[in-house]
mmCIF file of C-alpha atoms in Angstrom:
data_model
loop_
_atom_site.group_PDB
_atom_site.id
_atom_site.type_symbol
_atom_site.label_atom_id
_atom_site.label_comp_id
_atom_site.label_asym_id
_atom_site.label_seq_id
_atom_site.Cartn_x
_atom_site.Cartn_y
_atom_site.Cartn_z
ATOM 1 C CA MET A 922 -16.290 -24.067 -22.814
ATOM 2 C CA GLU A 923 -17.301 -25.349 -19.378
ATOM 3 C CA ALA A 924 -14.112 -27.376 -19.015
ATOM 4 C CA GLY A 925 -12.048 -24.393 -20.076
ATOM 5 C CA GLY A 926 -13.876 -22.116 -17.644
ATOM 6 C CA LEU A 927 -13.430 -24.618 -14.814
ATOM 7 C CA GLU A 928 -9.732 -24.943 -15.557
ATOM 8 C CA TRP A 929 -9.409 -21.135 -15.537
ATOM 9 C CA LEU A 930 -10.875 -21.164 -12.008
ATOM 10 C CA LEU A 931 -8.895 -24.137 -10.683
ATOM 11 C CA VAL A 932 -5.466 -22.859 -11.693
ATOM 12 C CA PRO A 933 -5.460 -19.778 -9.410
ATOM 13 C CA VAL A 934 -7.067 -21.805 -6.603
ATOM 14 C CA GLN A 935 -4.336 -24.425 -6.851
ATOM 15 C CA GLN A 936 -1.742 -21.678 -6.893
ATOM 16 C CA LEU A 937 -3.199 -20.112 -3.746
ATOM 17 C CA VAL A 938 -3.260 -23.486 -2.004
ATOM 18 C CA SER A 939 0.351 -24.053 -3.007
ATOM 19 C CA TRP A 940 1.389 -20.644 -1.673
ATOM 20 C CA GLY A 941 -0.550 -21.232 1.538
ATOM 21 C CA ALA A 942 1.093 -24.614 2.089
ATOM 22 C CA ALA A 943 4.534 -23.136 1.431
ATOM 23 C CA GLY A 944 3.857 -20.271 3.845
ATOM 24 C CA ALA A 945 2.643 -22.679 6.517
ATOM 25 C CA MET A 946 5.764 -24.742 5.981
ATOM 26 C CA VAL A 947 8.057 -21.741 6.364
ATOM 27 C CA PHE A 948 6.455 -20.137 9.424
ATOM 28 C CA GLY A 949 4.475 -22.986 10.999
ATOM 29 C CA GLY A 950 7.465 -24.382 12.869
ATOM 30 C CA VAL A 951 8.027 -21.198 14.868
ATOM 31 C CA VAL A 952 4.388 -20.686 15.910
ATOM 32 C CA PRO A 953 4.640 -22.773 19.140
ATOM 33 C CA TYR A 954 7.542 -20.607 20.309
ATOM 34 C CA ILE A 955 5.697 -17.292 20.025
ATOM 35 C CA PRO A 956 3.499 -17.741 23.141
ATOM 36 C CA GLN A 957 6.506 -19.184 24.972
ATOM 37 C CA TYR A 958 8.609 -16.129 24.097
ATOM 38 C CA ARG A 959 5.847 -13.770 25.224
ATOM 39 C CA ASP A 960 5.341 -15.698 28.455
ATOM 40 C CA ILE A 961 9.046 -15.594 29.341
ATOM 41 C CA ARG A 962 9.190 -11.900 28.583
ATOM 42 C CA ARG A 963 6.062 -11.218 30.652
ATOM 43 C CA THR A 964 7.038 -13.282 33.697
ATOM 44 C CA GLN A 965 10.805 -12.738 33.457
ATOM 45 C CA ASN A 966 11.172 -16.435 34.225
ATOM 46 C CA ALA A 967 12.849 -18.825 31.784
ATOM 47 C CA GLU A 968 13.029 -21.862 34.098
ATOM 48 C CA GLY A 969 10.334 -23.701 32.153
ATOM 49 C CA PHE A 970 12.220 -23.535 28.876
ATOM 50 C CA SER A 971 15.279 -25.659 28.144
ATOM 51 C CA THR A 972 17.837 -23.824 26.026
ATOM 52 C CA TYR A 973 19.021 -27.226 24.822
ATOM 53 C CA VAL A 974 15.940 -27.122 22.604
ATOM 54 C CA CYS A 975 17.580 -24.172 20.869
ATOM 55 C CA LEU A 976 20.861 -26.080 20.599
ATOM 56 C CA VAL A 977 19.249 -29.092 18.941
ATOM 57 C CA LEU A 978 17.209 -27.015 16.509
ATOM 58 C CA LEU A 979 20.175 -24.796 15.622
ATOM 59 C CA VAL A 980 22.332 -27.841 14.852
ATOM 60 C CA ALA A 981 19.553 -29.548 12.875
ATOM 61 C CA ASN A 982 18.746 -26.512 10.739
ATOM 62 C CA ILE A 983 22.370 -25.539 10.098
ATOM 63 C CA LEU A 984 23.019 -29.076 8.857
ATOM 64 C CA ARG A 985 19.869 -28.902 6.715
ATOM 65 C CA ILE A 986 21.073 -25.705 5.037
ATOM 66 C CA LEU A 987 24.465 -27.304 4.346
ATOM 67 C CA PHE A 988 22.629 -30.321 2.919
ATOM 68 C CA TRP A 989 20.893 -27.981 0.483
ATOM 69 C CA PHE A 990 24.242 -27.102 -1.106
ATOM 70 C CA GLY A 991 24.809 -30.766 -1.905
ATOM 71 C CA ARG A 992 21.255 -31.575 -2.925
ATOM 72 C CA HIS A 993 18.803 -28.798 -3.682
ATOM 73 C CA PHE A 994 15.350 -29.341 -2.216
ATOM 74 C CA GLU A 995 12.164 -27.271 -1.949
ATOM 75 C CA SER A 996 12.831 -23.575 -1.284
ATOM 76 C CA PRO A 997 10.209 -23.370 1.523
ATOM 77 C CA LEU A 998 12.184 -26.006 3.449
ATOM 78 C CA LEU A 999 15.321 -23.906 3.100
ATOM 79 C CA TRP A 1000 13.551 -20.758 4.275
ATOM 80 C CA GLN A 1001 12.017 -22.713 7.140
ATOM 81 C CA SER A 1002 15.509 -23.499 8.404
ATOM 82 C CA ILE A 1003 16.597 -19.872 8.132
ATOM 83 C CA ILE A 1004 13.510 -18.630 10.013
ATOM 84 C CA MET A 1005 13.951 -21.306 12.695
ATOM 85 C CA ILE A 1006 17.605 -20.343 13.261
ATOM 86 C CA ILE A 1007 16.622 -16.691 13.719
ATOM 87 C CA THR A 1008 13.823 -17.719 16.121
ATOM 88 C CA MET A 1009 16.125 -19.890 18.237
ATOM 89 C CA LEU A 1010 18.698 -17.105 18.475
ATOM 90 C CA LEU A 1011 15.986 -14.717 19.680
ATOM 91 C CA MET A 1012 14.869 -17.278 22.269
ATOM 92 C CA LEU A 1013 18.458 -17.708 23.447
ATOM 93 C CA LYS A 1014 18.951 -13.970 23.733
ATOM 94 C CA LEU A 1015 15.817 -13.541 25.846
ATOM 95 C CA CYS A 1016 16.530 -16.545 28.089
ATOM 96 C CA THR A 1017 20.115 -15.443 28.697
ATOM 97 C CA GLU A 1018 19.082 -11.897 29.599
ATOM 98 C CA VAL A 1019 16.338 -13.142 31.946
ATOM 99 C CA ARG A 1020 18.580 -15.698 33.649
ATOM 100 C CA VAL A 1021 21.427 -13.244 34.218
ATOM 101 C CA SER A 1022 18.979 -10.621 35.475
ATOM 102 C CA ASN A 1023 17.457 -13.090 37.945
ATOM 103 C CA GLU A 1024 20.897 -14.104 39.208
ATOM 104 C CA LEU A 1025 21.752 -10.459 39.864
ATOM 105 C CA ASN A 1026 18.436 -9.884 41.624
ATOM 106 C CA ILE A 1027 19.029 -12.861 43.909
ATOM 107 C CA LYS A 1028 22.460 -11.520 44.711
ATOM 108 C CA ARG A 1029 21.105 -8.075 45.539
ATOM 109 C CA ARG A 1030 18.405 -9.492 47.806
ATOM 110 C CA SER A 1031 20.975 -11.558 49.666
ATOM 111 C CA PHE A 1032 23.263 -8.573 50.035
ATOM 112 C CA ALA A 1033 20.452 -6.445 51.464
ATOM 113 C CA ALA A 1034 19.644 -9.124 54.005
ATOM 114 C CA ALA A 1035 23.259 -9.570 55.109
ATOM 115 C CA ASP A 1036 24.308 -8.199 58.489
ATOM 116 C CA SER A 1037 28.020 -8.134 57.761
ATOM 117 C CA LYS A 1038 30.437 -8.185 54.882
ATOM 118 C CA ASP A 1039 31.298 -11.796 55.690
ATOM 119 C CA GLU A 1040 27.756 -12.795 54.809
ATOM 120 C CA GLU A 1041 27.719 -11.081 51.459
ATOM 121 C CA ILE A 1042 27.086 -13.506 48.654
ATOM 122 C CA LYS A 1043 29.286 -13.119 45.646
ATOM 123 C CA PRO A 1044 27.603 -13.017 42.255
ATOM 124 C CA PRO A 1045 27.846 -16.244 40.259
ATOM 125 C CA PRO A 1046 30.974 -16.372 38.082
ATOM 126 C CA LYS A 1047 30.436 -15.393 34.485
ATOM 127 C CA ARG A 1048 30.800 -18.338 32.179
ATOM 128 C CA SER A 1049 32.291 -17.797 28.765
ATOM 129 C CA TYR A 1050 32.207 -19.769 25.537
ATOM 130 C CA LEU A 1051 36.024 -19.966 25.770
ATOM 131 C CA ASP A 1052 36.047 -21.559 29.250
ATOM 132 C CA PHE A 1053 36.004 -25.044 27.677
ATOM 133 C CA ASP A 1054 34.269 -26.384 30.772
ATOM 134 C CA LEU A 1055 31.744 -29.027 29.707
ATOM 135 C CA ASN A 1056 29.862 -28.606 32.984
ATOM 136 C CA TYR A 1057 28.838 -25.127 31.850
ATOM 137 C CA PHE A 1058 28.499 -25.808 28.140
ATOM 138 C CA TRP A 1059 25.499 -23.958 26.680
ATOM 139 C CA HIS A 1060 24.932 -22.181 29.979
ATOM 140 C CA TRP A 1061 26.935 -19.037 29.405
ATOM 141 C CA SER A 1062 26.494 -15.521 30.757
ATOM 142 C CA LYS A 1063 26.408 -13.609 27.470
ATOM 143 C CA PHE A 1064 24.384 -14.060 24.322
ATOM 144 C CA THR A 1065 27.502 -13.316 22.253
ATOM 145 C CA ASP A 1066 29.044 -16.565 23.541
ATOM 146 C CA TYR A 1067 26.170 -18.530 22.021
ATOM 147 C CA VAL A 1068 26.577 -16.658 18.745
ATOM 148 C CA GLN A 1069 30.311 -17.420 18.697
ATOM 149 C CA CYS A 1070 29.609 -21.102 19.315
ATOM 150 C CA VAL A 1071 27.025 -21.241 16.524
ATOM 151 C CA LEU A 1072 29.347 -19.438 14.106
ATOM 152 C CA THR A 1073 32.214 -21.782 14.985
ATOM 153 C CA PHE A 1074 30.043 -24.851 14.438
ATOM 154 C CA THR A 1075 28.764 -23.418 11.154
ATOM 155 C CA GLY A 1076 32.297 -22.606 9.978
ATOM 156 C CA VAL A 1077 33.726 -26.040 10.825
ATOM 157 C CA THR A 1078 30.829 -28.053 9.381
ATOM 158 C CA GLY A 1079 30.655 -25.731 6.381
ATOM 159 C CA TYR A 1080 34.346 -26.271 5.626
ATOM 160 C CA ILE A 1081 33.989 -30.053 5.969
ATOM 161 C CA THR A 1082 30.938 -29.965 3.705
ATOM 162 C CA TYR A 1083 32.867 -27.940 1.125
ATOM 163 C CA LEU A 1084 35.640 -30.549 1.097
ATOM 164 C CA TRP A 1085 33.252 -33.508 0.771
ATOM 165 C CA LEU A 1086 30.550 -31.922 -1.364
ATOM 166 C CA ASP A 1087 31.313 -34.255 -4.279
ATOM 167 C CA SER A 1088 30.677 -37.340 -2.147
ATOM 168 C CA SER A 1089 27.054 -38.426 -2.461
ATOM 169 C CA LEU A 1090 27.437 -40.653 0.612
ATOM 170 C CA PHE A 1091 28.550 -37.687 2.731
ATOM 171 C CA VAL A 1092 25.777 -35.442 1.404
ATOM 172 C CA GLU A 1093 23.045 -38.030 2.034
ATOM 173 C CA THR A 1094 24.419 -38.735 5.513
ATOM 174 C CA LEU A 1095 24.461 -35.004 6.244
ATOM 175 C CA GLY A 1096 20.808 -34.734 5.236
ATOM 176 C CA PHE A 1097 19.878 -37.699 7.410
ATOM 177 C CA LEU A 1098 21.688 -36.263 10.448
ATOM 178 C CA ALA A 1099 19.912 -32.929 9.973
ATOM 179 C CA VAL A 1100 16.368 -34.291 9.999
ATOM 180 C CA PHE A 1101 17.082 -37.144 12.443
ATOM 181 C CA THR A 1102 18.390 -34.664 15.030
ATOM 182 C CA GLU A 1103 15.168 -32.683 14.793
ATOM 183 C CA ALA A 1104 13.040 -35.842 14.829
ATOM 184 C CA MET A 1105 14.592 -36.923 18.151
ATOM 185 C CA LEU A 1106 13.710 -33.641 19.848
ATOM 186 C CA GLY A 1107 10.682 -35.097 21.642
ATOM 187 C CA VAL A 1108 12.444 -38.252 22.907
ATOM 188 C CA PRO A 1109 13.796 -36.686 26.157
ATOM 189 C CA GLN A 1110 10.236 -35.597 27.010
ATOM 190 C CA LEU A 1111 8.977 -39.089 26.240
ATOM 191 C CA TYR A 1112 11.628 -40.625 28.500
ATOM 192 C CA ARG A 1113 11.016 -38.124 31.311
ATOM 193 C CA ASN A 1114 7.300 -38.963 31.269
ATOM 194 C CA TYR A 1115 8.130 -42.671 31.385
ATOM 195 C CA GLN A 1116 10.507 -42.236 34.327
ATOM 196 C CA ASN A 1117 8.002 -40.184 36.333
ATOM 197 C CA ARG A 1118 4.985 -42.210 35.223
ATOM 198 C CA SER A 1119 3.425 -38.790 34.849
ATOM 199 C CA THR A 1120 2.887 -36.010 32.341
ATOM 200 C CA GLU A 1121 2.557 -33.365 35.037
ATOM 201 C CA GLY A 1122 4.011 -30.013 34.016
ATOM 202 C CA MET A 1123 3.623 -30.750 30.307
ATOM 203 C CA SER A 1124 1.323 -28.747 28.057
ATOM 204 C CA VAL A 1125 -1.025 -31.129 26.249
ATOM 205 C CA LYS A 1126 -2.150 -28.326 23.943
ATOM 206 C CA MET A 1127 1.451 -27.810 22.894
ATOM 207 C CA VAL A 1128 1.873 -31.514 22.118
ATOM 208 C CA LEU A 1129 -1.269 -31.374 19.986
ATOM 209 C CA MET A 1130 0.243 -28.422 18.135
ATOM 210 C CA TRP A 1131 3.434 -30.401 17.501
ATOM 211 C CA THR A 1132 1.489 -33.423 16.296
ATOM 212 C CA SER A 1133 -0.637 -31.449 13.868
ATOM 213 C CA GLY A 1134 2.370 -29.458 12.664
ATOM 214 C CA ASP A 1135 4.600 -32.511 12.249
ATOM 215 C CA THR A 1136 1.818 -34.375 10.438
ATOM 216 C CA PHE A 1137 1.331 -31.474 8.029
ATOM 217 C CA LYS A 1138 5.097 -31.243 7.535
ATOM 218 C CA THR A 1139 5.427 -34.963 6.781
ATOM 219 C CA VAL A 1140 2.544 -34.909 4.303
ATOM 220 C CA TYR A 1141 4.187 -31.883 2.653
ATOM 221 C CA PHE A 1142 7.467 -33.814 2.364
ATOM 222 C CA ILE A 1143 5.757 -36.788 0.743
ATOM 223 C CA LEU A 1144 3.568 -34.831 -1.673
ATOM 224 C CA ASN A 1145 6.432 -32.601 -2.806
ATOM 225 C CA GLN A 1146 8.822 -35.537 -3.156
ATOM 226 C CA ALA A 1147 11.350 -34.093 -0.722
ATOM 227 C CA PRO A 1148 14.533 -36.136 -0.115
ATOM 228 C CA PHE A 1149 13.644 -39.477 1.461
ATOM 229 C CA GLN A 1150 15.428 -38.526 4.716
ATOM 230 C CA PHE A 1151 12.821 -35.812 5.292
ATOM 231 C CA SER A 1152 9.855 -38.167 4.876
ATOM 232 C CA ILE A 1153 11.288 -40.984 7.020
ATOM 233 C CA CYS A 1154 12.311 -38.716 9.885
ATOM 234 C CA GLY A 1155 9.059 -36.772 9.600
ATOM 235 C CA LEU A 1156 7.140 -40.010 10.153
ATOM 236 C CA LEU A 1157 9.410 -40.822 13.095
ATOM 237 C CA GLN A 1158 8.693 -37.401 14.585
ATOM 238 C CA VAL A 1159 4.941 -37.968 14.275
ATOM 239 C CA PHE A 1160 5.268 -41.358 16.000
ATOM 240 C CA VAL A 1161 7.125 -39.733 18.914
ATOM 241 C CA ASP A 1162 4.369 -37.105 19.239
ATOM 242 C CA ILE A 1163 1.677 -39.801 19.207
ATOM 243 C CA ALA A 1164 3.610 -41.776 21.834
ATOM 244 C CA ILE A 1165 3.644 -38.713 24.115
ATOM 245 C CA LEU A 1166 -0.103 -38.274 23.616
ATOM 246 C CA LEU A 1167 -0.600 -41.954 24.506
ATOM 247 C CA GLN A 1168 1.344 -41.320 27.713
ATOM 248 C CA VAL A 1169 -1.047 -38.490 28.539
ATOM 249 C CA TYR A 1170 -3.983 -40.862 28.062
ATOM 250 C CA LEU A 1171 -2.454 -43.792 29.979
ATOM 251 C CA TYR A 1172 -1.013 -41.874 32.920
ATOM 252 C CA SER A 1173 -4.295 -40.041 33.462
ATOM 253 C CA TYR A 1174 -5.630 -43.290 34.943
ATOM 254 C CA TYR A 1175 -2.853 -43.454 37.542
ATOM 255 C CA PRO A 1176 -2.131 -41.140 40.504
ATOM 256 C CA GLN A 1177 0.234 -38.375 39.475
ATOM 257 C CA LYS A 1178 3.663 -39.079 40.896
ATOM 258 C CA PRO A 1179 5.102 -35.903 42.446
ATOM 259 C CA VAL A 1180 8.091 -34.540 40.576
ATOM 260 C CA PRO A 1181 10.905 -33.343 42.872
ATOM 261 C CA HIS A 1182 11.664 -30.226 40.842
ATOM 262 C CA THR A 1183 9.881 -26.972 41.532
ATOM 263 C CA ALA A 1184 9.916 -25.922 37.911
ATOM 264 C CA HIS A 1185 9.259 -28.360 35.093
ATOM 265 C CA PRO A 1186 10.051 -27.825 31.500
ATOM 266 C CA ALA A 1187 6.641 -28.034 29.931
ATOM 267 C CA SER A 1188 8.525 -29.748 27.178
ATOM 268 C CA THR A 1189 11.971 -30.379 25.854
ATOM 269 C CA LYS A 1190 10.693 -29.641 22.422
ATOM 270 C CA ALA A 1191 8.976 -26.331 22.523
ATOM 271 C CA LEU A 1192 8.877 -24.944 26.001
#
């Protein structure tokens, strides 16, 4: 009777824990971007956030969804990708609006200060997705250009995936590219810290959030027997986070080298 009563209690508890872990997996990845979104909206300044973060995460999660069609994995991981794509599009929309607004404000201030028409400063040219100028790639003037680019990438990779869906080698490679792209997201920050011999301008709290989140994610992959690509790249992502934290510890014993830029991305990964 006692064993039966204990089992009756453990089953719902295990179910709640399972639901909680799945919910954390789905929404945990977007949590670090919420304060960043609110800060950009409050200050109307997006200089500290690199939109290339959005590019990398959009590519990684689109490829992960396509991988699902070739090899079904845990539903929470699929929903995580969908939620992350929506979050990155919202971040792009806000950053684009803020940047364009700031460019117009600068132009208006210059115009007001001008003494003659010859000194008027023309507004910066609007860059379009169809310009095909690599110098301005992913730095366009309208949010719709980013959407068109994402849809084009999704359509092309989706069509290729459809053609090669029966190839296990292609499917496994697609899954590896998806998670490896995301795992490498912190490497530019790691390299920037190494070049500057400094972690100035980087949020240590944010790195701690990544580390805890990536550790939880990797443990989730292993316990739920997700495809091996997920576990390997999850471990790699944790190692990158730990390496950045080690930089924080090591460089704290050296004088902070001044960084020539006025605005630093607090991180290439989440800021």
